[in-house]
Short mmCIF file of C-alpha atoms in Angstrom, two decimals:
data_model
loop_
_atom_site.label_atom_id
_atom_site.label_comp_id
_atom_site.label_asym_id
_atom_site.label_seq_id
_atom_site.Cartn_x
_atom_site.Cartn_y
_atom_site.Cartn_z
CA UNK A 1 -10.71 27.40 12.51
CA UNK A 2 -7.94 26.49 9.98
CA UNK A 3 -9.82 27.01 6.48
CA UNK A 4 -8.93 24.07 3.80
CA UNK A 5 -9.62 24.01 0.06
CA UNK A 6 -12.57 22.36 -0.97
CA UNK A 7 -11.73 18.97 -3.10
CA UNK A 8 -11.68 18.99 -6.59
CA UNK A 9 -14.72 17.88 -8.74
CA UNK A 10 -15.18 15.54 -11.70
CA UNK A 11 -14.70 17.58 -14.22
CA UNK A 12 -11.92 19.80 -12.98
CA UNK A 13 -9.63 17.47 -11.19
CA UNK A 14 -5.82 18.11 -11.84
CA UNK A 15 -2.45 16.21 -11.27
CA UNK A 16 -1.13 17.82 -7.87
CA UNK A 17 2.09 19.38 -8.30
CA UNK A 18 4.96 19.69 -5.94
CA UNK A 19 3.62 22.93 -4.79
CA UNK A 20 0.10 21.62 -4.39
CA UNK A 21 1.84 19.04 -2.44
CA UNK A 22 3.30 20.89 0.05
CA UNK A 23 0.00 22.94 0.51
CA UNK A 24 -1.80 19.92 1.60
CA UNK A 25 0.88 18.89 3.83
CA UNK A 26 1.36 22.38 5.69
CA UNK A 27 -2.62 21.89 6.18
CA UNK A 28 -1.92 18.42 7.74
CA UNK A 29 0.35 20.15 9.91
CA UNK A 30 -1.84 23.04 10.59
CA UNK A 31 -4.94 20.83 11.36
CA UNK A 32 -6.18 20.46 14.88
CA UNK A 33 -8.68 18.02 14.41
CA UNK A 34 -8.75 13.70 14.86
CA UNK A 35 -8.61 13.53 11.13
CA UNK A 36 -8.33 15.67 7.88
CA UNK A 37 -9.16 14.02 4.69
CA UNK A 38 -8.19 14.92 1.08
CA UNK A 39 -8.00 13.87 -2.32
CA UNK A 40 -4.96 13.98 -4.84
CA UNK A 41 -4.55 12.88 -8.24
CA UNK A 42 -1.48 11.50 -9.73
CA UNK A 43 0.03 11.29 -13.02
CA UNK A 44 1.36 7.46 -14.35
CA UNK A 45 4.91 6.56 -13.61
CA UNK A 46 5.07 9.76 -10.65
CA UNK A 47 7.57 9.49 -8.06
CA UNK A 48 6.97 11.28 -5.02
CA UNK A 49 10.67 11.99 -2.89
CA UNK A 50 10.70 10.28 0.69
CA UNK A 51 8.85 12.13 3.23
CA UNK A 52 6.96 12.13 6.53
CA UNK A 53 4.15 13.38 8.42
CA UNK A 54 3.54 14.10 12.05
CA UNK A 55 0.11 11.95 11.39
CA UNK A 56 -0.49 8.64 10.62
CA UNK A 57 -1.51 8.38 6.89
CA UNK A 58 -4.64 6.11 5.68
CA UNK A 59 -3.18 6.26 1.95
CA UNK A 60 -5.75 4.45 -0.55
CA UNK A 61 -5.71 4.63 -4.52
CA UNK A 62 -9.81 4.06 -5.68
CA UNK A 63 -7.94 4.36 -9.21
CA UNK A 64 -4.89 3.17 -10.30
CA UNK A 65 -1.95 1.32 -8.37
CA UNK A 66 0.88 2.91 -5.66
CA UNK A 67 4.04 1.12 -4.34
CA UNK A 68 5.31 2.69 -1.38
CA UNK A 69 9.16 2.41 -0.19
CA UNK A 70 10.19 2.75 3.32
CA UNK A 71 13.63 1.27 5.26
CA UNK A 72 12.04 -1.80 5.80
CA UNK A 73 10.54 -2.73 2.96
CA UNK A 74 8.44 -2.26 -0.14
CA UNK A 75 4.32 -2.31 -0.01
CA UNK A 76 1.84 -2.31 -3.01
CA UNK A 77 -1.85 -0.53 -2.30
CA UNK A 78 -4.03 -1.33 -5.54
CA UNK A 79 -7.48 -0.48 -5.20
CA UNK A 80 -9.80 -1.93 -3.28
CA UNK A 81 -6.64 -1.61 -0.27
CA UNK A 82 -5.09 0.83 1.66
CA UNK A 83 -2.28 1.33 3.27
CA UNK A 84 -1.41 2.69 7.00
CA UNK A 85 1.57 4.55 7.52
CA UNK A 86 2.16 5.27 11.38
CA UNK A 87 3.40 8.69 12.38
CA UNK A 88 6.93 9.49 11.75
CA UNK A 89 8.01 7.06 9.38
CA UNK A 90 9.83 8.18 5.77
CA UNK A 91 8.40 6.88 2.82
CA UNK A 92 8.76 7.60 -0.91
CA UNK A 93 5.37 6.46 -3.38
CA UNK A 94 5.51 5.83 -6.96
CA UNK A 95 2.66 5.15 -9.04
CA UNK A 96 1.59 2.76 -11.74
CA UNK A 97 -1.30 4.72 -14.50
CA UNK A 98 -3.14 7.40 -13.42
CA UNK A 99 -4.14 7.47 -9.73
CA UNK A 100 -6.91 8.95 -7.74
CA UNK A 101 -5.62 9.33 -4.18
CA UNK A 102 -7.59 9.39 -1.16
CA UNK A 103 -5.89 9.94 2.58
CA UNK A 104 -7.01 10.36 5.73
CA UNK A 105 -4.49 11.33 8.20
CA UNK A 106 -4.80 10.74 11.57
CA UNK A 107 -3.66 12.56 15.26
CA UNK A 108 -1.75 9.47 16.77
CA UNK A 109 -3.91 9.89 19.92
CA UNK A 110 -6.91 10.25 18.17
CA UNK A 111 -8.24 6.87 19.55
CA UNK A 112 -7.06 4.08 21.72
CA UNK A 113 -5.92 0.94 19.49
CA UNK A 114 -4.62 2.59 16.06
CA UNK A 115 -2.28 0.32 14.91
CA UNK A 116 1.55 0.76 15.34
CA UNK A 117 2.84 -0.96 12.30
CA UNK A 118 3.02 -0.11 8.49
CA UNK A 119 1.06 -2.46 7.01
CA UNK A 120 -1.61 -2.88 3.70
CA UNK A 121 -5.59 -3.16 4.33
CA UNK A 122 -8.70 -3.92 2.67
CA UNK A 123 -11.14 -1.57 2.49
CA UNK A 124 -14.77 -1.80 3.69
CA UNK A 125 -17.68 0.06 1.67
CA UNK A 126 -18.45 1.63 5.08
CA UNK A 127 -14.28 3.01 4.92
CA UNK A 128 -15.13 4.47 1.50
CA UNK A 129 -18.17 6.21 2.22
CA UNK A 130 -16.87 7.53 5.31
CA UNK A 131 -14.03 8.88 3.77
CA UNK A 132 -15.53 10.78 0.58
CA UNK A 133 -18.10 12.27 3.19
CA UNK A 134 -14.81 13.58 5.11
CA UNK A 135 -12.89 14.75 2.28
CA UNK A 136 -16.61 16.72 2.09
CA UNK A 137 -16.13 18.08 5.36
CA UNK A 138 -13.27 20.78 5.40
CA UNK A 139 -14.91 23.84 6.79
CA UNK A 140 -17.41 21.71 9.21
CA UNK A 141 -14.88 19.84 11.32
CA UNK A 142 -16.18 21.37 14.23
CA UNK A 143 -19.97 20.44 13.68
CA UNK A 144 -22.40 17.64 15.28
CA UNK A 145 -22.58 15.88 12.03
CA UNK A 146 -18.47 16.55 11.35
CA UNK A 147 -17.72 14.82 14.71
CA UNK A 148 -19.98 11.64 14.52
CA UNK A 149 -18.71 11.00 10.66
CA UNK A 150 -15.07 10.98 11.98
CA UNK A 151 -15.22 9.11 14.92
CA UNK A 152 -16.85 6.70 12.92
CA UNK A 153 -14.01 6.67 10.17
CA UNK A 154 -12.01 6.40 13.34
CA UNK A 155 -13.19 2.83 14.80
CA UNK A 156 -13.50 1.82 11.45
CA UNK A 157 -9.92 1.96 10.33
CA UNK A 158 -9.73 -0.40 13.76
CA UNK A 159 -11.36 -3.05 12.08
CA UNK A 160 -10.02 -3.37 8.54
CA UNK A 161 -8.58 -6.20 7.38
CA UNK A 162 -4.42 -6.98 6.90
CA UNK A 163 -3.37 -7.86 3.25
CA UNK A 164 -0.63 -9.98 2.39
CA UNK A 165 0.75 -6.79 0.22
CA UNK A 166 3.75 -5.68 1.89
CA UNK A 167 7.23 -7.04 1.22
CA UNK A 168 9.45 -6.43 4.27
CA UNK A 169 13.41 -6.42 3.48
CA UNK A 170 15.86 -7.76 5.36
CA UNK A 171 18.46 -5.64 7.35
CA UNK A 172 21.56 -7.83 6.53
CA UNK A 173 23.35 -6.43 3.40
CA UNK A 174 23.77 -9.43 1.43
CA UNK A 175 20.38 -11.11 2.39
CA UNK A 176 19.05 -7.39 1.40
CA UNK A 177 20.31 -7.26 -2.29
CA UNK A 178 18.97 -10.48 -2.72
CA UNK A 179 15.61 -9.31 -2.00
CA UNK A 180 16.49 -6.47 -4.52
CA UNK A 181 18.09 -8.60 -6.98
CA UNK A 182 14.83 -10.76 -7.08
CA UNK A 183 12.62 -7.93 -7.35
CA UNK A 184 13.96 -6.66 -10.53
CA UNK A 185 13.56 -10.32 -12.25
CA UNK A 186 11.13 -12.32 -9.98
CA UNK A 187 11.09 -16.06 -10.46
CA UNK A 188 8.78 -18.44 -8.62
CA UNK A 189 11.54 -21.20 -9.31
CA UNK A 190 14.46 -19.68 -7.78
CA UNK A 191 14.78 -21.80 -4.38
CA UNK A 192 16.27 -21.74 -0.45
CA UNK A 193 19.02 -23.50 -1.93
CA UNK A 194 20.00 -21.29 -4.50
CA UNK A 195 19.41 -18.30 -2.57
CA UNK A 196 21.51 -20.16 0.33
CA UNK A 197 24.56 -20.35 -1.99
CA UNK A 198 24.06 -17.03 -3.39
CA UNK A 199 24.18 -15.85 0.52
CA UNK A 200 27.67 -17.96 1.63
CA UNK A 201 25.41 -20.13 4.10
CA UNK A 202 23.81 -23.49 4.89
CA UNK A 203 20.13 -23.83 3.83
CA UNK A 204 18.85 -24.11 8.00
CA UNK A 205 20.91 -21.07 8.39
CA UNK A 206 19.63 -19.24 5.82
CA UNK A 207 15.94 -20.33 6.25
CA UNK A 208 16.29 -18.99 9.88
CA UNK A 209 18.01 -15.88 9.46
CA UNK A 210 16.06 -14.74 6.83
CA UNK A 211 12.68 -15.54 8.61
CA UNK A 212 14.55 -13.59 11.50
CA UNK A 213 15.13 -10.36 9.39
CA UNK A 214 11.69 -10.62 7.83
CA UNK A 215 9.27 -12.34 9.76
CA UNK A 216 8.60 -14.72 6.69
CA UNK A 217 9.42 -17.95 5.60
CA UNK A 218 10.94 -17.39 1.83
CA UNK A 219 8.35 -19.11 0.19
CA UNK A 220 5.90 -16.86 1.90
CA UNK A 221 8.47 -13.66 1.26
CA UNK A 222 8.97 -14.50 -2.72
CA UNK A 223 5.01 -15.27 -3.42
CA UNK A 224 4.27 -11.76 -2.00
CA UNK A 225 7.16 -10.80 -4.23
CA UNK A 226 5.41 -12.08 -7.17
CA UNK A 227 2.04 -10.57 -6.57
CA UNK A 228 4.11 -6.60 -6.27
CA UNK A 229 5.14 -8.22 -9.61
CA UNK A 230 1.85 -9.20 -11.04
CA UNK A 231 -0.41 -6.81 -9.91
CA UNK A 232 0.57 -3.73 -11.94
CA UNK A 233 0.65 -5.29 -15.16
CA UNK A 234 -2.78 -7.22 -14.61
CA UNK A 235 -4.16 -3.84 -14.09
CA UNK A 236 -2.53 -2.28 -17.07
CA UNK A 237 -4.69 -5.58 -18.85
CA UNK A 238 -1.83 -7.79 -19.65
CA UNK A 239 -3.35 -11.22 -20.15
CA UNK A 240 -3.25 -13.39 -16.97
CA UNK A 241 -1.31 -16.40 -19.12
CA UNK A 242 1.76 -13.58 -20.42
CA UNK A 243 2.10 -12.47 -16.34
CA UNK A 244 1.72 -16.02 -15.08
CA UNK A 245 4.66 -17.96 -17.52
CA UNK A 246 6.46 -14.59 -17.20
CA UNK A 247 7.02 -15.17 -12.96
CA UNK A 248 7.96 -18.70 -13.90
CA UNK A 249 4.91 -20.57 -13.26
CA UNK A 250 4.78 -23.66 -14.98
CA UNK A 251 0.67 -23.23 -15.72
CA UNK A 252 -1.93 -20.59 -14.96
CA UNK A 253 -3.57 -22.93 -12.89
CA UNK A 254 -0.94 -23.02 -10.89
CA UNK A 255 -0.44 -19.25 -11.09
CA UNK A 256 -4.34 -18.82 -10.19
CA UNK A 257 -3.87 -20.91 -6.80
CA UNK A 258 -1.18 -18.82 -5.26
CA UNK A 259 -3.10 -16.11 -6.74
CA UNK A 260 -6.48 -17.42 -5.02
CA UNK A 261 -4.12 -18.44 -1.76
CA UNK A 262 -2.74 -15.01 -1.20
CA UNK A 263 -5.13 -12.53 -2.17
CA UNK A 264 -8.76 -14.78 -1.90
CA UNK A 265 -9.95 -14.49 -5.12
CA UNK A 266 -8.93 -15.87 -8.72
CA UNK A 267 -6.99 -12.99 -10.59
CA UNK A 268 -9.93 -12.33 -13.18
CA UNK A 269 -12.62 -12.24 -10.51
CA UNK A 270 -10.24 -9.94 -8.22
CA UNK A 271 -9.69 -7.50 -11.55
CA UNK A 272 -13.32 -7.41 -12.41
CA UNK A 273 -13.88 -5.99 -8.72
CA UNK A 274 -11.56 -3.70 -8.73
CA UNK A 275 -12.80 -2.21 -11.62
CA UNK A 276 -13.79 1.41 -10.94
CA UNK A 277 -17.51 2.38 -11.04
#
């Protein structure tokens, strides 16, 4: 039985350094179970290189914000989400204030129906039970009790929810440093026709190419771009009014519906509930 180290508590919890890191990936490796859980903590402003894991990865901050970078895009996890990473597929994370990581990772055949594509999640209060009890676990993956807690974490990841939180990039180079050029100064005025011009082609070409390359309409594309935007510095407590005129809005109100639109709650009320304990 492969022997893992037994999570850190309350009071002793430490940033994981790069040789902690690799630890708890050679125990990934080393596992031979459906699913090993752990928990990491991360220092504010941390950049962790690109990597991957023979596992699929159920990555979810319960404090503090992650953005992770793959290929094909850029995805934001704040918490109440998570985010699934399929086996095999590089990514790099970065992280916004202190964060307490939990992940799960998960044998690709563990279960029939995992899903095959990166994408963000809600969590359920079921997920986050299930999970602390497996971090718990460790030295009893082989027990009664061990088995029926992670097949249940199992079929649960099955049924949480998809979150508009990912922010796919275009393969075309041009249409690609747009994307880029966007992130770094996000405007929710900048429009097809501009970015048309910008890109040397007609607005219906444009509009269907990039919905091609991303699988989003722009509008769609640039209000996910303005919530990866957003989100960190409402959780670092900027006032929602600075964030709001700051993305170009021309009111909060107006700010608050795409806001309510995209993520299903107003951004005071989706704060408040994210708030840890």
């Amino acid at each position: 039985m492969t022997a893992f180290p037994q999570p850190a508590r309350a009071a002793d919890r430490q940033i994981e350094t790069a040789d902690d890191r690799a630890a708890r990936l050679a125990h990934v490796e080393a596992a031979t179970g459906p699913a090993v859980a752990f928990s990491h903590y991360y220092d504010d402003d941390e950049h962790v290189p690109e990597h991957k894991h023979s596992r699929a990865q159920l990555l979810h901050p319960s404090v503090g914000v992650v953005t992770v970078t793959t290929g094909a895009g850029r995805w934001m996890v704040p918490p109440g989400h998570a985010l699934w990473i399929p086996a095999g597929i590089m990514h790099a994370v970065d992280t916004f204030g202190r964060v307490e990581m939990h992940s799960v990772y998960v044998r690709p055949d563990a279960i029939d129906g995992l899903p095959r594509h990166l994408h963000v999640t809600g969590m359920t209060t079921l997920m986050r039970s299930l999970i602390i009890e497996a971090i718990g676990l460790r030295d009893e993956a082989e027990t009664p009790r061990a088995r029926f807690l992670l097949g249940a974490l199992l079929h649960e990841i099955l049924e949480l929810p998809e979150r508009p939180l990912g922010l796919p990039f275009p393969s075309e180079r041009r249409l690609a440093e747009l994307c880029r050029e966007f992130m770094a100064r996000p405007s929710a005025h900048l429009g097809i026709d501009q970015w048309a011009d910008a890109a040397g082609l007609s607005r219906r070409s444009f509009t269907r190419i990039f919905r091609r390359e991303t699988g989003l309409s722009l509008s769609t594309w640039r209000q996910q771009a303005c919530l990866l935007a957003a989100l960190p510095r409402l959780s670092a407590g900027e006032a929602v009014t600075a964030v709001a005129l700051d993305l170009g809005y021309d009111s909060v109100p107006a700010f608050t519906t795409m806001f309510r639109r995209m993520m299903g709650t107003p951004p005071k009320t989706y704060l408040r509930n994210q708030a840890p304990g």
